PDB file of C-alpha atoms in Angstrom:
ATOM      1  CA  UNK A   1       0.000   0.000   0.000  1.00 58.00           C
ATOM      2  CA  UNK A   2       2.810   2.333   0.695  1.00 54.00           C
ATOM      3  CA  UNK A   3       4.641   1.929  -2.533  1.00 64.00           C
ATOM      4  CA  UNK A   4       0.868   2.036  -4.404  1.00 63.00           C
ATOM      5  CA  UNK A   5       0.430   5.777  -2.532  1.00 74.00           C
ATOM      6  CA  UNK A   6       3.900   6.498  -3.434  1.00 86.00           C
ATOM      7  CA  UNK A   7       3.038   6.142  -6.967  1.00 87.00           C
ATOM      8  CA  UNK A   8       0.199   8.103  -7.074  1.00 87.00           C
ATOM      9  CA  UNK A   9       1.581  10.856  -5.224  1.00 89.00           C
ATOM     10  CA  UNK A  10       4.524  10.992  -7.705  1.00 91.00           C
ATOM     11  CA  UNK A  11       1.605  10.703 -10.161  1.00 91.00           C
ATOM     12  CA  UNK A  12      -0.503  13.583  -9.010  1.00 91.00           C
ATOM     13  CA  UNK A  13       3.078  15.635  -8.554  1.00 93.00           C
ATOM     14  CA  UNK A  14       4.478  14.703 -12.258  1.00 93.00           C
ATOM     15  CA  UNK A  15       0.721  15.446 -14.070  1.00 94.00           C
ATOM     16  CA  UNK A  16      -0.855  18.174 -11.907  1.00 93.00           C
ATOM     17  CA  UNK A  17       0.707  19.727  -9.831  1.00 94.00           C
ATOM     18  CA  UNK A  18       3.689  20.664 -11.571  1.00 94.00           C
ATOM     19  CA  UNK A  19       1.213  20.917 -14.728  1.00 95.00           C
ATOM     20  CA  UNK A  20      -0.009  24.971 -15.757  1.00 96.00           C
ATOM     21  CA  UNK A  21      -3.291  24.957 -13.266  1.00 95.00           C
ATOM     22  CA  UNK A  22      -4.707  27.232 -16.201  1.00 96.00           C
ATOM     23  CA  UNK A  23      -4.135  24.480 -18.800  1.00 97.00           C
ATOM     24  CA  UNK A  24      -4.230  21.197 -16.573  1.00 95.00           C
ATOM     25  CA  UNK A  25      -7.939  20.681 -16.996  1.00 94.00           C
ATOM     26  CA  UNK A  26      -8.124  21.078 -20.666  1.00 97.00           C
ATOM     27  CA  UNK A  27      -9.480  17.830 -22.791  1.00 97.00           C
ATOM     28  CA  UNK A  28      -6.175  15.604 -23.299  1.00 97.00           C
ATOM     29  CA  UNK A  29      -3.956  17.493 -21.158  1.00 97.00           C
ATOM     30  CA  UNK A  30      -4.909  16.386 -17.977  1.00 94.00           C
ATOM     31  CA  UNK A  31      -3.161  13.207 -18.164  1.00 95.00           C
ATOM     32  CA  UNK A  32      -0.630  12.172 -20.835  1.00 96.00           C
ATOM     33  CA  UNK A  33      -2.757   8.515 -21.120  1.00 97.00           C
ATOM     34  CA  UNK A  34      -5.175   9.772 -23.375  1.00 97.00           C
ATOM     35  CA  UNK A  35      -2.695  11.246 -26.147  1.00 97.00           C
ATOM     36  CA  UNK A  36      -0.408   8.192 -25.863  1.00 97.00           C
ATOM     37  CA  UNK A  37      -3.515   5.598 -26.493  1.00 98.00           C
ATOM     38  CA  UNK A  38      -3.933   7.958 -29.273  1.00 98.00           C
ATOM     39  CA  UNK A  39      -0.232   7.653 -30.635  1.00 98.00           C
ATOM     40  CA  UNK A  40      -0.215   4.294 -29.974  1.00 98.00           C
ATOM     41  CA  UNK A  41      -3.806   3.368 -32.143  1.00 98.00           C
ATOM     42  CA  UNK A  42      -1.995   4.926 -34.784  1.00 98.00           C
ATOM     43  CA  UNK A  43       1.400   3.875 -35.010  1.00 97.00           C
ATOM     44  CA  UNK A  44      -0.761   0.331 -35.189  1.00 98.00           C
ATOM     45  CA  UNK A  45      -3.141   1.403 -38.210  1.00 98.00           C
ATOM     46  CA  UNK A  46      -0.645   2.924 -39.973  1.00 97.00           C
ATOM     47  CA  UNK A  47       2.075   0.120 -39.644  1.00 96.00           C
ATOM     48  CA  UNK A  48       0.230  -3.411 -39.305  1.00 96.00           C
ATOM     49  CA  UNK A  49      -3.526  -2.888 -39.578  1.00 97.00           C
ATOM     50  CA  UNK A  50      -3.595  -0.455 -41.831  1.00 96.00           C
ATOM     51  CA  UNK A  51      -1.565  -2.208 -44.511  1.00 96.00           C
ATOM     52  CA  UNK A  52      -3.119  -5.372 -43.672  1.00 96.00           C
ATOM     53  CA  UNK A  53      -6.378  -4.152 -44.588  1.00 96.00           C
ATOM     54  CA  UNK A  54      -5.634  -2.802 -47.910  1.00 96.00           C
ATOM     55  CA  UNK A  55      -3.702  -5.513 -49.169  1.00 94.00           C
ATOM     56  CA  UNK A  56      -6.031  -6.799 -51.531  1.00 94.00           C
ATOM     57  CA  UNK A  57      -7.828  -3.645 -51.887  1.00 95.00           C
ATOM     58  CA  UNK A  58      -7.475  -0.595 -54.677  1.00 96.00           C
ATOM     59  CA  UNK A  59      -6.526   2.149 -53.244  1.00 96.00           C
ATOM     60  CA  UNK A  60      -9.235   4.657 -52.054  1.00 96.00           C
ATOM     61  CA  UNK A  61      -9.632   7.863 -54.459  1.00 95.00           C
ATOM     62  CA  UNK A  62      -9.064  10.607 -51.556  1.00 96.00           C
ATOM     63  CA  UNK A  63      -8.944  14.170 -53.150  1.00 95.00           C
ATOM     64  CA  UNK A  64     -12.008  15.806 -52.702  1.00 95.00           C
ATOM     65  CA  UNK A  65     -11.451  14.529 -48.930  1.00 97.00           C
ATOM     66  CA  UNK A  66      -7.711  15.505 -48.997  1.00 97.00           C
ATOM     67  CA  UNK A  67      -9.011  19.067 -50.655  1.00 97.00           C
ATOM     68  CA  UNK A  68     -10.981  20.030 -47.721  1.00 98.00           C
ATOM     69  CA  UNK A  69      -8.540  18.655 -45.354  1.00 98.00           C
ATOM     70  CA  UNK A  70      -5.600  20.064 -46.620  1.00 97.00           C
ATOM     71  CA  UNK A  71      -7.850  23.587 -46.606  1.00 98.00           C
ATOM     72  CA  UNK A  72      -8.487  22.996 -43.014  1.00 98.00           C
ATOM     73  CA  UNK A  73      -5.024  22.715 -42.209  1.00 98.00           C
ATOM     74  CA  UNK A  74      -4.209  25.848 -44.417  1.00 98.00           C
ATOM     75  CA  UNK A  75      -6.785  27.701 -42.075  1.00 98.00           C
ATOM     76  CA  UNK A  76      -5.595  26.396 -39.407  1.00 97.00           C
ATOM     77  CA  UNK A  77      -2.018  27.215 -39.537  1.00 98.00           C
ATOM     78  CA  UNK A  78      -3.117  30.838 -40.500  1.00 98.00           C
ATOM     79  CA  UNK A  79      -5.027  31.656 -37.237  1.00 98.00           C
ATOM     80  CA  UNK A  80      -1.929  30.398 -34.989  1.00 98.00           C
ATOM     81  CA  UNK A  81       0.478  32.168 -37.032  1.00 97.00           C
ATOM     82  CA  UNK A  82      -1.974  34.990 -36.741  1.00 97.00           C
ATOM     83  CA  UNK A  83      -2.596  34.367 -32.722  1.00 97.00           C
ATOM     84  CA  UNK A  84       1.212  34.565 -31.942  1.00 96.00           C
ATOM     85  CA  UNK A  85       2.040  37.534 -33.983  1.00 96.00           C
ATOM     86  CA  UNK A  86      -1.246  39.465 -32.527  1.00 96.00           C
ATOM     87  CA  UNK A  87      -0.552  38.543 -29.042  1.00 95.00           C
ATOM     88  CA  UNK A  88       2.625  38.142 -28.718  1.00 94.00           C
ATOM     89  CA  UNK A  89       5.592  38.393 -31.211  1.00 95.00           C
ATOM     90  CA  UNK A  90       4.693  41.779 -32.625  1.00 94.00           C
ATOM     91  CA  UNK A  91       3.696  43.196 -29.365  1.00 89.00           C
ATOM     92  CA  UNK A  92       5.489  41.787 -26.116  1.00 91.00           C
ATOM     93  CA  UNK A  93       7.538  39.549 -27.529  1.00 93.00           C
ATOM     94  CA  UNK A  94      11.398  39.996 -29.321  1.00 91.00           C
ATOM     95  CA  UNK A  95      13.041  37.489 -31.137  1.00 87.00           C
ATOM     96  CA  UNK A  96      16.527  39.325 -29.594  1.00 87.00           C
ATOM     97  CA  UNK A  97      16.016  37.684 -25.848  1.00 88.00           C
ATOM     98  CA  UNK A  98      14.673  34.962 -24.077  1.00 91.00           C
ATOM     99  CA  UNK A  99      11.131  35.170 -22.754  1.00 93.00           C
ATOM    100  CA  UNK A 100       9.261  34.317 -19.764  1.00 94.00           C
ATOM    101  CA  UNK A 101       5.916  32.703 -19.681  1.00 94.00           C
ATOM    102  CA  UNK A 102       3.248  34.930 -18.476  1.00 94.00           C
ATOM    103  CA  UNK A 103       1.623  33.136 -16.084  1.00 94.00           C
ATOM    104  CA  UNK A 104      -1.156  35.396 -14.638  1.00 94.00           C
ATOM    105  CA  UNK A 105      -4.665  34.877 -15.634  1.00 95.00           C
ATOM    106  CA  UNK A 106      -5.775  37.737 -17.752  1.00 94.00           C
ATOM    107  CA  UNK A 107      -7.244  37.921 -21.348  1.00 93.00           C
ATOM    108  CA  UNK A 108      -3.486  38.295 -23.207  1.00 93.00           C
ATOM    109  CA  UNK A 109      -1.740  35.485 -21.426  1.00 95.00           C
ATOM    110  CA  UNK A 110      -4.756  33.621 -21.556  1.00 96.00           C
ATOM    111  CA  UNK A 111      -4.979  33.710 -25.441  1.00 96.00           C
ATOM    112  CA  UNK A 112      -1.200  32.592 -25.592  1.00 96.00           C
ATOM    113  CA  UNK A 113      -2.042  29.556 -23.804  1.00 97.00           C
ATOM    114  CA  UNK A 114      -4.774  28.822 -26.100  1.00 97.00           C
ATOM    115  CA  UNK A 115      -2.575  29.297 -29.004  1.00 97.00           C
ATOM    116  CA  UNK A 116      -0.376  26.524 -27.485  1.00 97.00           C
ATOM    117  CA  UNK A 117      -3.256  24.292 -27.153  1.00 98.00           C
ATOM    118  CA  UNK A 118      -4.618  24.544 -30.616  1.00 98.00           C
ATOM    119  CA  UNK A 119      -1.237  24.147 -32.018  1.00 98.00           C
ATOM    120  CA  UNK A 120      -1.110  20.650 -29.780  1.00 98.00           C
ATOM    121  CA  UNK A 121      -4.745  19.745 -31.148  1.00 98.00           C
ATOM    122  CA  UNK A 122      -3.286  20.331 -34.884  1.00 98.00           C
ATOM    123  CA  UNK A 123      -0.180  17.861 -34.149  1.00 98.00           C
ATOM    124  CA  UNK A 124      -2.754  15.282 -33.416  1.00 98.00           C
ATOM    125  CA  UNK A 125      -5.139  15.964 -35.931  1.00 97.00           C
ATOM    126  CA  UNK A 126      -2.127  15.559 -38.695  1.00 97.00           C
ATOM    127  CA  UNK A 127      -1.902  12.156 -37.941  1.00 98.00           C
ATOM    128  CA  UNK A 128      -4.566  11.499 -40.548  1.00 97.00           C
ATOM    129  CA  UNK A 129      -1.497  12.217 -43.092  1.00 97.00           C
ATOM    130  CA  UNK A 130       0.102   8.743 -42.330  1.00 97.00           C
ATOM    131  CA  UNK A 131      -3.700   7.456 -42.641  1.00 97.00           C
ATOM    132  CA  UNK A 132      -4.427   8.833 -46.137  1.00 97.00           C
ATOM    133  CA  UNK A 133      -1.276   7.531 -47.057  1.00 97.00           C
ATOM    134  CA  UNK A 134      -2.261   3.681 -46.033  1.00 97.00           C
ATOM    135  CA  UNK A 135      -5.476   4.225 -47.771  1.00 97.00           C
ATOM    136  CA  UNK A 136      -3.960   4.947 -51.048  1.00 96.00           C
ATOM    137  CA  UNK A 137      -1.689   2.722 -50.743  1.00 95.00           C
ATOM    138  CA  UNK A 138       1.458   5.228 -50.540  1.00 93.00           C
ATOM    139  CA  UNK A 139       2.902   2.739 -48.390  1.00 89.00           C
ATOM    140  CA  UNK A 140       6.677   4.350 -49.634  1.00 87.00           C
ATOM    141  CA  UNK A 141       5.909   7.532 -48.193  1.00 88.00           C
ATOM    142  CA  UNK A 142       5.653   6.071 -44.658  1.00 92.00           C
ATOM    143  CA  UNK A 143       9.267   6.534 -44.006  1.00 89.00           C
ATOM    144  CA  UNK A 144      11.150   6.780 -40.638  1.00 89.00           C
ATOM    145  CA  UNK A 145      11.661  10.712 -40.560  1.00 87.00           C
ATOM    146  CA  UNK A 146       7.988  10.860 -41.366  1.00 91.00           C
ATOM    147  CA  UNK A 147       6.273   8.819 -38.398  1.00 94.00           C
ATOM    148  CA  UNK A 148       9.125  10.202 -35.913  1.00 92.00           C
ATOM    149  CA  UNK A 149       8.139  13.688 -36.729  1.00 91.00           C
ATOM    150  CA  UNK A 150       4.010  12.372 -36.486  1.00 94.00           C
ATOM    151  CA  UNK A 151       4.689  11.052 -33.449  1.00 95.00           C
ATOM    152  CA  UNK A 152       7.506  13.276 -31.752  1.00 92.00           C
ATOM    153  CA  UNK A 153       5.671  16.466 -32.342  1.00 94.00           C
ATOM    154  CA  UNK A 154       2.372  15.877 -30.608  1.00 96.00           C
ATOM    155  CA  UNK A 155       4.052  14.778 -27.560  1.00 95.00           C
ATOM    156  CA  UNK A 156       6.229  17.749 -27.391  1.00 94.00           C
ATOM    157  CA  UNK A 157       3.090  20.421 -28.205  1.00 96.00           C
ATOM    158  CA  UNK A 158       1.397  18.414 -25.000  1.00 97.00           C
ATOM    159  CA  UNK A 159       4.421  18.937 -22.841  1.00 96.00           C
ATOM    160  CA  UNK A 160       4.473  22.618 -24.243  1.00 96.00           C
ATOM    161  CA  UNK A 161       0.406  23.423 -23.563  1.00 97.00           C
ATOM    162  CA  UNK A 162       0.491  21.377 -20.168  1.00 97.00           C
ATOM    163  CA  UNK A 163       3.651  23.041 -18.352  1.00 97.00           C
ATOM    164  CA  UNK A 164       4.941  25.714 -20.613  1.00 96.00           C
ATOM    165  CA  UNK A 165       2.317  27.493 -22.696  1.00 97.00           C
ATOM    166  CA  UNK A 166       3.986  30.995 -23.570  1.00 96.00           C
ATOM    167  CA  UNK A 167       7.189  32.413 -23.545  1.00 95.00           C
ATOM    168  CA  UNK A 168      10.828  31.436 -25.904  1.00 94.00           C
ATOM    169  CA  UNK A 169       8.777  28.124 -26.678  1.00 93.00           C
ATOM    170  CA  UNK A 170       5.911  29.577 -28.736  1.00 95.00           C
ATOM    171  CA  UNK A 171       8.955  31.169 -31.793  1.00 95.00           C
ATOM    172  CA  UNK A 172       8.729  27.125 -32.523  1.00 94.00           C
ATOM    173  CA  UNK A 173       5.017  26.791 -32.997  1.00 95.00           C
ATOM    174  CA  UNK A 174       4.612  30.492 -35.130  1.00 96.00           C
ATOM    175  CA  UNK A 175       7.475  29.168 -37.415  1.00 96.00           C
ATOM    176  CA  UNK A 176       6.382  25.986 -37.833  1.00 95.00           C
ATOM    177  CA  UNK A 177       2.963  26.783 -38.669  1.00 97.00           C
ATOM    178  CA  UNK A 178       3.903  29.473 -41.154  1.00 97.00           C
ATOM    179  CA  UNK A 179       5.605  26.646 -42.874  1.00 95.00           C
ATOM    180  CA  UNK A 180       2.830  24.712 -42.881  1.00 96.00           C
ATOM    181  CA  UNK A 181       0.524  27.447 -44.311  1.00 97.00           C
ATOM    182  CA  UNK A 182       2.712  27.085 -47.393  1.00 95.00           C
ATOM    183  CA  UNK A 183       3.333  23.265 -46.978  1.00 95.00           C
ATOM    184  CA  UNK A 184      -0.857  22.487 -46.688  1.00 96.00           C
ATOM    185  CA  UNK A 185      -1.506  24.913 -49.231  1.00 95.00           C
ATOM    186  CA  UNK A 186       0.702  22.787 -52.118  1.00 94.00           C
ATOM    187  CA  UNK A 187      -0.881  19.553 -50.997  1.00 94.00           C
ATOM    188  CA  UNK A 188      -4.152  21.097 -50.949  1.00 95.00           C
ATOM    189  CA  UNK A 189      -3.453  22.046 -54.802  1.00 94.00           C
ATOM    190  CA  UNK A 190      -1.797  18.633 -55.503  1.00 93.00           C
ATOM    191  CA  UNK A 191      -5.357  17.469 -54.980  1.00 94.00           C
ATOM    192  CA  UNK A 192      -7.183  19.546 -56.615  1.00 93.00           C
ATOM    193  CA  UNK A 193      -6.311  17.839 -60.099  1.00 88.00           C
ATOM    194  CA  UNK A 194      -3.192  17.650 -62.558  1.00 88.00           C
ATOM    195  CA  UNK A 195      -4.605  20.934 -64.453  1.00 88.00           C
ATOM    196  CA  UNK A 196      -3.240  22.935 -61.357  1.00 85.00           C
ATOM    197  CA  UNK A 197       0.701  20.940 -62.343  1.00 82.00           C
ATOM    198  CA  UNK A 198       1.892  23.773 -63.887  1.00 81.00           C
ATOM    199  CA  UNK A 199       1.569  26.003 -60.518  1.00 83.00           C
ATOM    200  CA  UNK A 200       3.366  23.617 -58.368  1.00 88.00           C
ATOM    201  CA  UNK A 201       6.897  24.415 -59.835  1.00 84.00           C
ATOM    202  CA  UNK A 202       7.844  25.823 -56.389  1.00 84.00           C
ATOM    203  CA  UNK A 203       7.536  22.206 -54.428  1.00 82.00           C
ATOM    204  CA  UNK A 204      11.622  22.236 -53.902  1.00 80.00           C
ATOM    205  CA  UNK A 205      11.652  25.406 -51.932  1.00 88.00           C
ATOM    206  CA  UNK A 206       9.733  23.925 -49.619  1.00 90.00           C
ATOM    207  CA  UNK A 207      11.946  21.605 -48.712  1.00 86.00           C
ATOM    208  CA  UNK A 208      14.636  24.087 -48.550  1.00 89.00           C
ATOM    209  CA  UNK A 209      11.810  26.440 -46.364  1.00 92.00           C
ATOM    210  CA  UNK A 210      12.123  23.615 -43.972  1.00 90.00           C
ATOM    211  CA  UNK A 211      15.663  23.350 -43.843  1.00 91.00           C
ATOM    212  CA  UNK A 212      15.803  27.253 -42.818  1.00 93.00           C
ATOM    213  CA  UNK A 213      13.128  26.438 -40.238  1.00 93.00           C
ATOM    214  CA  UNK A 214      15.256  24.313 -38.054  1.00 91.00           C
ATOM    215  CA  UNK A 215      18.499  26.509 -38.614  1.00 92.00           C
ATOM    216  CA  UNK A 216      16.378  29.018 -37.132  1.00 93.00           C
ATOM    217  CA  UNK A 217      14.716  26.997 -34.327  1.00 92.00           C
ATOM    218  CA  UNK A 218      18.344  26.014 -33.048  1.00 91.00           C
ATOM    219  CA  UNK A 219      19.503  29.422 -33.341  1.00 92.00           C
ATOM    220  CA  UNK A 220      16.378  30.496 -31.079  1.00 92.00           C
ATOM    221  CA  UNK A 221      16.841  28.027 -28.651  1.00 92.00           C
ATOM    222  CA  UNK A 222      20.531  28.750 -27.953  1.00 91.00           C
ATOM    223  CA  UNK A 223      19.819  31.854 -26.387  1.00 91.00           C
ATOM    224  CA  UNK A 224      18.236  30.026 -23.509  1.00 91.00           C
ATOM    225  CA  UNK A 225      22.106  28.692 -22.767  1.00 90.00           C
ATOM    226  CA  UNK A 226      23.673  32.517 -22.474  1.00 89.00           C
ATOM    227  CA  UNK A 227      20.436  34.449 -20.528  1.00 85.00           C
ATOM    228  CA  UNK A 228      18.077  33.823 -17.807  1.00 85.00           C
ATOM    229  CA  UNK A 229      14.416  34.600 -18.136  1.00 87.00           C
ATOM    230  CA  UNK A 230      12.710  32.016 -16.066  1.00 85.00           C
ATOM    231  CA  UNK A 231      12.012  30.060 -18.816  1.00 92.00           C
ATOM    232  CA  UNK A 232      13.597  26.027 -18.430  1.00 91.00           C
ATOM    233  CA  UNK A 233      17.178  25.602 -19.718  1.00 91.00           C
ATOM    234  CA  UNK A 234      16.731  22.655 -19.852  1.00 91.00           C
ATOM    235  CA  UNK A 235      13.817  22.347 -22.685  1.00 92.00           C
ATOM    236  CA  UNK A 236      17.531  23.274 -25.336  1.00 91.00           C
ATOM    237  CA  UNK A 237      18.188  19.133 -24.650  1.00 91.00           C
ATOM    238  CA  UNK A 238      14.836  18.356 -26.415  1.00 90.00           C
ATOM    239  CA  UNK A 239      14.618  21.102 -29.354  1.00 91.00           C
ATOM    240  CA  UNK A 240      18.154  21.598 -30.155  1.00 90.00           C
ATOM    241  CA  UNK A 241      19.290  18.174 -30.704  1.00 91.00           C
ATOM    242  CA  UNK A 242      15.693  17.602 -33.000  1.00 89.00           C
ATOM    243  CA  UNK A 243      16.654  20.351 -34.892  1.00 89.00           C
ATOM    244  CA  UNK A 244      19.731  18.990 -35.759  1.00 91.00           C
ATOM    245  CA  UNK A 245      18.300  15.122 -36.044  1.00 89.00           C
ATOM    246  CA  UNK A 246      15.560  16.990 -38.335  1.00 87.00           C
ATOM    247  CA  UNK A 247      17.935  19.138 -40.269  1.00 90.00           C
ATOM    248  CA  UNK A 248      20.026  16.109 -41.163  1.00 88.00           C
ATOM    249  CA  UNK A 249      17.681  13.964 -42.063  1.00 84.00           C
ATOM    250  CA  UNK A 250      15.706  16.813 -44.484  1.00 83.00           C
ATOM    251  CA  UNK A 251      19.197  17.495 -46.370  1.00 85.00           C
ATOM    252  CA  UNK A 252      19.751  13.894 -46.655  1.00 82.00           C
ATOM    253  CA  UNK A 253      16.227  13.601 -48.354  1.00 77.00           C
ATOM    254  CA  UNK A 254      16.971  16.859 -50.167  1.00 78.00           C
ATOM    255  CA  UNK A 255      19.739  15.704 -52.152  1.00 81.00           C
ATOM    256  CA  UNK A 256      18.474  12.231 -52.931  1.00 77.00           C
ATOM    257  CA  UNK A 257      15.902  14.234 -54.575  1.00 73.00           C
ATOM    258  CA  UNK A 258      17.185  17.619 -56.124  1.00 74.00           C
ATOM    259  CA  UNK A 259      21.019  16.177 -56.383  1.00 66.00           C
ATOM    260  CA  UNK A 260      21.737  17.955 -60.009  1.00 43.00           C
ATOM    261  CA  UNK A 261      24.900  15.683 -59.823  1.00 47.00           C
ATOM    262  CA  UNK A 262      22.986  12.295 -60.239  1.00 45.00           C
ATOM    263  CA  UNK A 263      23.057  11.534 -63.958  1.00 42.00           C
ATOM    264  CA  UNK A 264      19.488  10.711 -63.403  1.00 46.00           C
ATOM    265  CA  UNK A 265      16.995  12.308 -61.072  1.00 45.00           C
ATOM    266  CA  UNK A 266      14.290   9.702 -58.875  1.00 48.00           C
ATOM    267  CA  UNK A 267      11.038  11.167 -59.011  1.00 48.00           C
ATOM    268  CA  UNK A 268      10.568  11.899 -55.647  1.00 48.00           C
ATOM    269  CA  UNK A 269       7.411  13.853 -54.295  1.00 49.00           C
ATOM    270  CA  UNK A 270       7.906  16.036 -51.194  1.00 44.00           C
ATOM    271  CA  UNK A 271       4.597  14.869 -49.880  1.00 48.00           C
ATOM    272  CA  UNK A 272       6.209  11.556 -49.075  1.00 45.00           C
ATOM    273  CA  UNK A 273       8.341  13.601 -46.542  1.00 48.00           C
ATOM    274  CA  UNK A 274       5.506  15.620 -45.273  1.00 52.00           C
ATOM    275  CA  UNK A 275       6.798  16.592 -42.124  1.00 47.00           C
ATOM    276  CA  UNK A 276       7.839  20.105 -40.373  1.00 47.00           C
TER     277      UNK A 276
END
C-alpha cells in the first residue's frame, strides 16, 4: 500500500501539480494517457492494420477529402500564425532575448495559452497524413523521418500546452505553422487535379523552407544557454538536438531528390516527406 500511494503521489506531482493549473484541466492534457492511447492506435493502423487491410484492396480515391482537409489545415495554420504575432511576437515579444511565460490569468496570457493548445490539437489531428497515405496505398511515403516527426511532435506540443504554454517556446510553434501554411496549401493544390501541375513548380523550396526552419529553431533556442528569463534551460536538450536530427535527415532527403549531380533524377514527391 505504501509503494501504491507512493506512486500516485509521484503521479498527481508529475501530471498536476507541476502541470499549468490554467491548462491542466483542458481535454487531453490532464493526463498524458489519453494522447499516448492515441499515438499508440496509430502507429498500429498505420504500420500493421492499416496495410493489412488494404492488401487486396485498390486504393481509395481521396482528393475531394484531402481538398478540404488540406484547406483545413491551411486555415488552421493561418489563425496560430496569426494568434502569436497578434498577441505576442509583434507586441510583447522579441526574437533578440529569451522570454518568460506569463503566467497570470488575464485575457493576453490567456490567449497565448490557447494558441499553445490549438497548435497541440493540430499535431494530433495531422496524424490522418500517415492514414491517407495507407489508404492509397502510398505505403513508400511512410518513411522513418515521417512517423518520428508524427509522433515526436504531438508529444512535445502536449508537454508545451500542459507546463509551458507561452514564452521562448511559442517562436517554434509560429514558425512551424507558417511553414505549414505554405506546406498544406501545395498539398491542398496537388489534390485539386493535374490541371493545377503547372503552378506547383515551387515544391523544392519547400523543402529548402524547412531546412531554414530548423536553422532558425536552433539558433532560437541557444539563447536560452547565455540568458536567464525564467524560462527552463533545460527544454535546449529536447529542441536543439531535433533540430539537428531533423535538419540532417531533411538534407539527406533533399539531395536524394534535387542532387543535379545524379546523372538521373528519382522522381521523388515532397509529400512523401511531409513533415515540419
Amino acid at each position: 500500500m505504501a509503494n501504491k500511494t507512493s506512486i500516485v503521489e509521484y503521479w498527481d506531482y508529475v501530471f498536476v501539480d507541476l502541470g499549468d493549473p490554467r491548462t491542466n484541466d483542458w481535454p487531453l492534457l490532464g493526463s498524458p494517457i489519453p494522447g499516448l492511447l492515441i499515438l499508440a492506435a496509430y502507429l498500429f493502423f498505420v504500420l500493421y492494420a492499416g496495410p493489412r487491410y488494404m492488401a487486396n484492396r485498390k486504393p481509395y480515391n481521396l482528393n475531394n477529402i484531402l481538398v478540404v482537409y488540406n484547406a483545413v489545415q491551411v486555415y488552421i495554420s493561418v489563425w496560430i500564425v496569426w494568434e502569436a504575432l497578434d498577441a505576442a511576437w509583434l507586441k510583447k515579444y522579441s526574437c533578440f532575448r529569451c522570454e518568460p511565460v506569463d503566467w497570470s490569468v488575464n485575457p493576453e496570457s490567456m490567449r497565448i495559452a490557447r494558441g499553445f493548445y490549438f497548435y497541440f490539437l493540430a499535431k494530433i489531428s495531422e496524424l490522418l497524413d500517415t492514414v491517407f497515405f495507407v489508404l492509397r496505398k502510398k505505403d513508400n511515403q511512410v518513411t522513418f523521418l515521417h512517423l518520428y516527426h508524427h509522433t515526436g511532435m504531438p508529444m512535445i506540443a502536449w508537454g508545451a500546452a500542459k507546463y509551458y504554454p507561452g514564452g521562448h517556446g511559442s517562436f517554434i510553434g509560429l514558425v512551424n505553422s507558417f511553414v505549414h501554411i505554405i506546406m498544406y496549401t501545395y498539398y491542398m493544390l496537388t489534390a485539386m487535379g493535374p490541371e493545377y501541375a503547372k503552378y506547383l513548380w515551387w515544391k523544392k523550396y519547400i523543402t529548402t523552407l524547412q531546412l531554414v526552419q530548423f536553422c532558425m529553431t536552433f539558433v532560437h533556442s541557444m539563447q536560452l544557454l547565455f540568458a536567464d528569463c525564467d524560462y527552463p534551460k533545460w527544454s535546449v536538450c529536447i529542441v536543439m538536438p531535433n533540430a539537428v536530427f531533423f535538419y540532417y535527415l531533411f538534407m539527406d532527403f533533399y539531395r536524394k531528390a534535387y542532387n543535379v549531380s545524379h546523372e538521373r533524377k528519382r522522381p521523388v514527391t515532397i509529400k512523401g516527406e511531409k513533415t515540419e
